[in-house]
């Protein structure tokens, strides 16, 4: 089909009749819900019927949302002009398409005979699925009925053969859009578990392969449609990605309001596929519950509800694809004609591509570790656990004693270290409530949003993903089991008041003790949780050449084994967080810090600070050296050189990651690590020329710097200054926490220079839209009045 949008001749979109109809619909339940969707479809039907001239052998057929009577407030119209070879069909199509375009509506359209439509459906599985939603809007009913019946019959006969191609397309879409259940800003339509997947389930059910549209799936589908409608209404346009800034407004439209303190939140219950009552409902438990205008919505509750619904859809689709695979391949049988069963672990066998319990395990008294051993086998073999097996384990597997038996503990470590098989096995177990039998803390963590732009996943998925990423580093540490467990538990304190690194320590230690670790290892798990942010924070915010920095980290870490565990954990945590959480530069800084601390722990001797670049100490002044990620400048000794260099770099759209300033033999030296702010490196000739003119006092460059600095001022939350007294050998540390902005380093270093402070080093750490910039001020601890004066100067510069 062809998709297009046009404006009318006056340049405006809109049509009085359509706008009146839409306004009437939007008055139904605020334009959100099943009743509003059906009313919107009926309004479009009435309007479209008036556009098609009456003629035998011609029918206007709706597919997509209009065909299903599930029209979103700002959705497309998907139309097929079906004809029986009548003359003048192009003029008939124009009579329909142009009014739709003039109304400012997006239109997917095609003109075909029945034979042409079926031929396209044979070659394109997506078209075949679309025809399953075909519905007559106007014209020849018999012609439309022929298409609908023939398309449905063709799908029933060929679905099993076409599903592999559909699965390939679907897998590619999932790779592009991610999993809706775990994303903080997921696409309600295209992500795995979204509305597009419900369409596939509908097609599987239409083919009679399996009962894909179970009651839980239908309920989840209605809630996802409601969320999509509310998102359109909130944004005032077609948008399917549930971005953070729209969540509270969407939640208010859906009637999801903040719960009173201590109230039970049904959205925190496990999303058991067989029990839709456990999924969060609207306040009246009806899809079209009244909405309160202006209510304050609970965006977190909405995200949890969407996650639960997406899980239900995803699990149903996994089951449907496996059922189709079994139909296509048939039962594998042994030489005796009986279904083939292959042992894969104790009490676990493979049957028809799924893991099931051995008959001896079902007949005997269940072992409390059985569910963990089945999960570990699934993760290692990368085979799914049969639905009936999961249901049996949830119903009959006894709870684990405290402490756990050694076999259960070993199964958990095998599961966490299984690599790519971990995530699907864990998610299957979570679906049936098995995880909470192992870790009661999981109820609070499930689908918990993380309000930080660097995070891409909800908390539960982030923890599992960190354990998976940690499995890549198990050969680098002495205790891989503790690394995996630390990865799973490192953020367990999130969602509770206080610093999650501190709050999570007793929680993680309680889990470690419950699973049977000895006391020293329990304490080590607590140390990993407490210090899991230490290395990246110090590496990006402190001067690694300062012996005080190295001594402080060595004292907190304690021994080389713990240092290696923390180094592996921080890399796993960053990989699980998202691409914005890590960079080659940060990796090099962390590795440098680890190497220096390891030397101090092994020898007791603090590494000597690096010597200045010899190239800066020779030749006429000024000296400018440029590489892809480093800028070094030497000039006649004077104050303010760091600010001047920082300003030039901002002028050329370079971000400063670290800066060091020193004075050697009458020369002022500045060395900066940089990266392009917008990905495009500046012209090195122009940059070098500006640096030379600026350090020589060229007024024109200074004026450009000041103009750019004033233009770059940014708003946001109030900035804050924090002082650190004993963080350096020969300096005090001023830490600025503020919104990120181009030229910020230039403005702050200028302000400090004008206030009489000498900056010998700066470390810049960017966290999403915020920065934590650390400035080393030469000298002793300033008096209270001097600190207040410097603080005021810095905040004024921000």
mmCIF file of N, CA and C in Angstrom, residues 607-665:
data_model
loop_
_atom_site.group_PDB
_atom_site.id
_atom_site.type_symbol
_atom_site.label_atom_id
_atom_site.label_comp_id
_atom_site.label_asym_id
_atom_site.label_seq_id
_atom_site.Cartn_x
_atom_site.Cartn_y
_atom_site.Cartn_z
ATOM 1 N N UNK A 607 52.202 5.340 43.219
ATOM 2 C CA UNK A 607 52.879 5.676 41.958
ATOM 3 C C UNK A 607 53.209 7.155 41.882
ATOM 4 N N UNK A 608 54.336 7.453 41.261
ATOM 5 C CA UNK A 608 54.734 8.848 41.084
ATOM 6 C C UNK A 608 53.856 9.504 40.027
ATOM 7 N N UNK A 609 53.536 10.786 40.179
ATOM 8 C CA UNK A 609 52.744 11.475 39.158
ATOM 9 C C UNK A 609 53.506 11.549 37.848
ATOM 10 N N UNK A 610 52.800 11.544 36.725
ATOM 11 C CA UNK A 610 53.489 11.591 35.426
ATOM 12 C C UNK A 610 54.183 12.934 35.220
ATOM 13 N N UNK A 611 55.288 12.897 34.469
ATOM 14 C CA UNK A 611 56.040 14.117 34.172
ATOM 15 C C UNK A 611 55.343 14.881 33.047
ATOM 16 N N UNK A 612 55.558 16.215 32.978
ATOM 17 C CA UNK A 612 54.959 16.987 31.879
ATOM 18 C C UNK A 612 55.482 16.530 30.531
ATOM 19 N N UNK A 613 54.723 16.774 29.497
ATOM 20 C CA UNK A 613 55.112 16.427 28.142
ATOM 21 C C UNK A 613 56.371 17.229 27.775
ATOM 22 N N UNK A 614 57.488 16.543 27.471
ATOM 23 C CA UNK A 614 58.738 17.284 27.161
ATOM 24 C C UNK A 614 58.582 18.233 25.982
ATOM 25 N N UNK A 615 57.675 17.913 25.049
ATOM 26 C CA UNK A 615 57.512 18.780 23.879
ATOM 27 C C UNK A 615 57.000 20.160 24.255
ATOM 28 N N UNK A 616 56.327 20.269 25.423
ATOM 29 C CA UNK A 616 55.812 21.561 25.856
ATOM 30 C C UNK A 616 56.885 22.414 26.529
ATOM 31 N N UNK A 617 58.026 21.803 26.847
ATOM 32 C CA UNK A 617 59.069 22.512 27.588
ATOM 33 C C UNK A 617 60.179 23.040 26.687
ATOM 34 N N UNK A 618 60.042 22.820 25.367
ATOM 35 C CA UNK A 618 61.087 23.265 24.436
ATOM 36 C C UNK A 618 60.467 24.081 23.321
ATOM 37 N N UNK A 619 61.265 24.938 22.711
ATOM 38 C CA UNK A 619 60.812 25.716 21.573
ATOM 39 C C UNK A 619 60.212 27.041 21.979
ATOM 40 N N UNK A 620 60.025 27.927 20.985
ATOM 41 C CA UNK A 620 59.453 29.247 21.283
ATOM 42 C C UNK A 620 57.979 29.137 21.675
ATOM 43 N N UNK A 621 57.541 30.127 22.477
ATOM 44 C CA UNK A 621 56.153 30.157 22.952
ATOM 45 C C UNK A 621 55.290 30.988 22.004
ATOM 46 N N UNK A 622 54.006 30.720 21.879
ATOM 47 C CA UNK A 622 53.318 29.587 22.515
ATOM 48 C C UNK A 622 53.527 28.287 21.748
ATOM 49 N N UNK A 623 53.359 27.153 22.474
ATOM 50 C CA UNK A 623 53.429 25.820 21.878
ATOM 51 C C UNK A 623 52.026 25.225 21.898
ATOM 52 N N UNK A 624 51.566 24.739 20.758
ATOM 53 C CA UNK A 624 50.235 24.126 20.657
ATOM 54 C C UNK A 624 50.384 22.763 19.993
ATOM 55 N N UNK A 625 49.952 21.718 20.702
ATOM 56 C CA UNK A 625 49.961 20.363 20.152
ATOM 57 C C UNK A 625 48.527 19.839 20.126
ATOM 58 N N UNK A 626 48.095 19.329 18.979
ATOM 59 C CA UNK A 626 46.726 18.833 18.814
ATOM 60 C C UNK A 626 46.751 17.385 18.322
ATOM 61 N N UNK A 627 45.932 16.532 18.952
ATOM 62 C CA UNK A 627 45.649 15.197 18.431
ATOM 63 C C UNK A 627 44.129 15.026 18.440
ATOM 64 N N UNK A 628 43.663 13.839 18.090
ATOM 65 C CA UNK A 628 42.215 13.619 17.994
ATOM 66 C C UNK A 628 41.520 13.825 19.335
ATOM 67 N N UNK A 629 42.190 13.488 20.448
ATOM 68 C CA UNK A 629 41.522 13.593 21.749
ATOM 69 C C UNK A 629 42.341 14.361 22.787
ATOM 70 N N UNK A 630 43.377 15.081 22.344
ATOM 71 C CA UNK A 630 44.228 15.803 23.302
ATOM 72 C C UNK A 630 44.625 17.157 22.745
ATOM 73 N N UNK A 631 44.558 18.155 23.615
ATOM 74 C CA UNK A 631 45.009 19.504 23.285
ATOM 75 C C UNK A 631 45.997 19.926 24.366
ATOM 76 N N UNK A 632 47.206 20.302 23.975
ATOM 77 C CA UNK A 632 48.231 20.739 24.921
ATOM 78 C C UNK A 632 48.750 22.106 24.495
ATOM 79 N N UNK A 633 48.870 23.002 25.479
ATOM 80 C CA UNK A 633 49.290 24.377 25.203
ATOM 81 C C UNK A 633 50.333 24.785 26.240
ATOM 82 N N UNK A 634 51.394 25.436 25.772
ATOM 83 C CA UNK A 634 52.380 26.057 26.658
ATOM 84 C C UNK A 634 52.493 27.523 26.279
ATOM 85 N N UNK A 635 52.497 28.379 27.311
ATOM 86 C CA UNK A 635 52.587 29.819 27.075
ATOM 87 C C UNK A 635 53.398 30.441 28.198
ATOM 88 N N UNK A 636 53.697 31.732 28.051
ATOM 89 C CA UNK A 636 54.385 32.444 29.123
ATOM 90 C C UNK A 636 53.555 32.348 30.387
ATOM 91 N N UNK A 637 54.243 32.124 31.526
ATOM 92 C CA UNK A 637 53.536 31.867 32.784
ATOM 93 C C UNK A 637 52.641 33.040 33.147
ATOM 94 N N UNK A 638 51.347 32.744 33.296
ATOM 95 C CA UNK A 638 50.384 33.775 33.693
ATOM 96 C C UNK A 638 49.117 33.083 34.187
ATOM 97 N N UNK A 639 48.312 33.834 34.912
ATOM 98 C CA UNK A 639 47.043 33.307 35.391
ATOM 99 C C UNK A 639 46.025 33.305 34.248
ATOM 100 N N UNK A 640 45.056 32.435 34.342
ATOM 101 C CA UNK A 640 43.941 32.446 33.414
ATOM 102 C C UNK A 640 44.148 31.663 32.142
ATOM 103 N N UNK A 641 45.310 30.969 32.001
ATOM 104 C CA UNK A 641 45.533 30.227 30.756
ATOM 105 C C UNK A 641 44.510 29.101 30.594
ATOM 106 N N UNK A 642 44.181 28.412 31.675
ATOM 107 C CA UNK A 642 43.216 27.309 31.578
ATOM 108 C C UNK A 642 41.868 27.817 31.079
ATOM 109 N N UNK A 643 41.420 28.959 31.598
ATOM 110 C CA UNK A 643 40.137 29.520 31.161
ATOM 111 C C UNK A 643 40.183 29.881 29.678
ATOM 112 N N UNK A 644 41.301 30.461 29.237
ATOM 113 C CA UNK A 644 41.418 30.846 27.825
ATOM 114 C C UNK A 644 41.366 29.621 26.918
ATOM 115 N N UNK A 645 42.106 28.567 27.287
ATOM 116 C CA UNK A 645 42.110 27.347 26.480
ATOM 117 C C UNK A 645 40.716 26.715 26.480
ATOM 118 N N UNK A 646 40.089 26.666 27.638
ATOM 119 C CA UNK A 646 38.745 26.080 27.722
ATOM 120 C C UNK A 646 37.760 26.837 26.846
ATOM 121 N N UNK A 647 37.888 28.171 26.812
ATOM 122 C CA UNK A 647 37.003 28.964 25.980
ATOM 123 C C UNK A 647 37.204 28.691 24.506
ATOM 124 N N UNK A 648 38.457 28.574 24.084
ATOM 125 C CA UNK A 648 38.737 28.266 22.673
ATOM 126 C C UNK A 648 38.162 26.905 22.286
ATOM 127 N N UNK A 649 38.307 25.962 23.169
ATOM 128 C CA UNK A 649 37.777 24.622 22.867
ATOM 129 C C UNK A 649 36.259 24.654 22.759
ATOM 130 N N UNK A 650 35.600 25.415 23.634
ATOM 131 C CA UNK A 650 34.144 25.545 23.544
ATOM 132 C C UNK A 650 33.742 26.234 22.251
ATOM 133 N N UNK A 651 34.529 27.231 21.843
ATOM 134 C CA UNK A 651 34.248 27.953 20.608
ATOM 135 C C UNK A 651 34.266 27.012 19.404
ATOM 136 N N UNK A 652 35.113 25.985 19.478
ATOM 137 C CA UNK A 652 35.218 25.013 18.383
ATOM 138 C C UNK A 652 34.428 23.734 18.685
ATOM 139 N N UNK A 653 33.484 23.832 19.592
ATOM 140 C CA UNK A 653 32.544 22.741 19.913
ATOM 141 C C UNK A 653 33.266 21.469 20.348
ATOM 142 N N UNK A 654 34.257 21.642 21.200
ATOM 143 C CA UNK A 654 34.935 20.508 21.810
ATOM 144 C C UNK A 654 34.572 20.455 23.290
ATOM 145 N N UNK A 655 34.219 19.274 23.769
ATOM 146 C CA UNK A 655 33.963 19.068 25.194
ATOM 147 C C UNK A 655 35.273 18.698 25.891
ATOM 148 N N UNK A 656 35.528 19.315 27.031
ATOM 149 C CA UNK A 656 36.713 18.989 27.820
ATOM 150 C C UNK A 656 36.331 17.903 28.817
ATOM 151 N N UNK A 657 37.067 16.788 28.779
ATOM 152 C CA UNK A 657 36.817 15.690 29.706
ATOM 153 C C UNK A 657 37.699 15.789 30.946
ATOM 154 N N UNK A 658 38.915 16.269 30.748
ATOM 155 C CA UNK A 658 39.810 16.516 31.882
ATOM 156 C C UNK A 658 40.775 17.613 31.486
ATOM 157 N N UNK A 659 41.270 18.339 32.481
ATOM 158 C CA UNK A 659 42.206 19.428 32.223
ATOM 159 C C UNK A 659 43.209 19.496 33.358
ATOM 160 N N UNK A 660 44.474 19.708 33.009
ATOM 161 C CA UNK A 660 45.533 19.849 33.999
ATOM 162 C C UNK A 660 46.325 21.103 33.678
ATOM 163 N N UNK A 661 46.598 21.897 34.695
ATOM 164 C CA UNK A 661 47.368 23.127 34.540
ATOM 165 C C UNK A 661 48.550 23.093 35.507
ATOM 166 N N UNK A 662 49.706 23.491 35.029
ATOM 167 C CA UNK A 662 50.898 23.510 35.886
ATOM 168 C C UNK A 662 51.843 24.608 35.399
ATOM 169 N N UNK A 663 52.881 24.848 36.189
ATOM 170 C CA UNK A 663 53.885 25.857 35.834
ATOM 171 C C UNK A 663 55.258 25.239 36.003
ATOM 172 N N UNK A 664 56.047 25.263 34.911
ATOM 173 C CA UNK A 664 57.384 24.656 34.924
ATOM 174 C C UNK A 664 58.360 25.625 34.260
ATOM 175 N N UNK A 665 59.378 26.046 35.008
ATOM 176 C CA UNK A 665 60.444 26.897 34.454
ATOM 177 C C UNK A 665 59.896 28.106 33.713
#
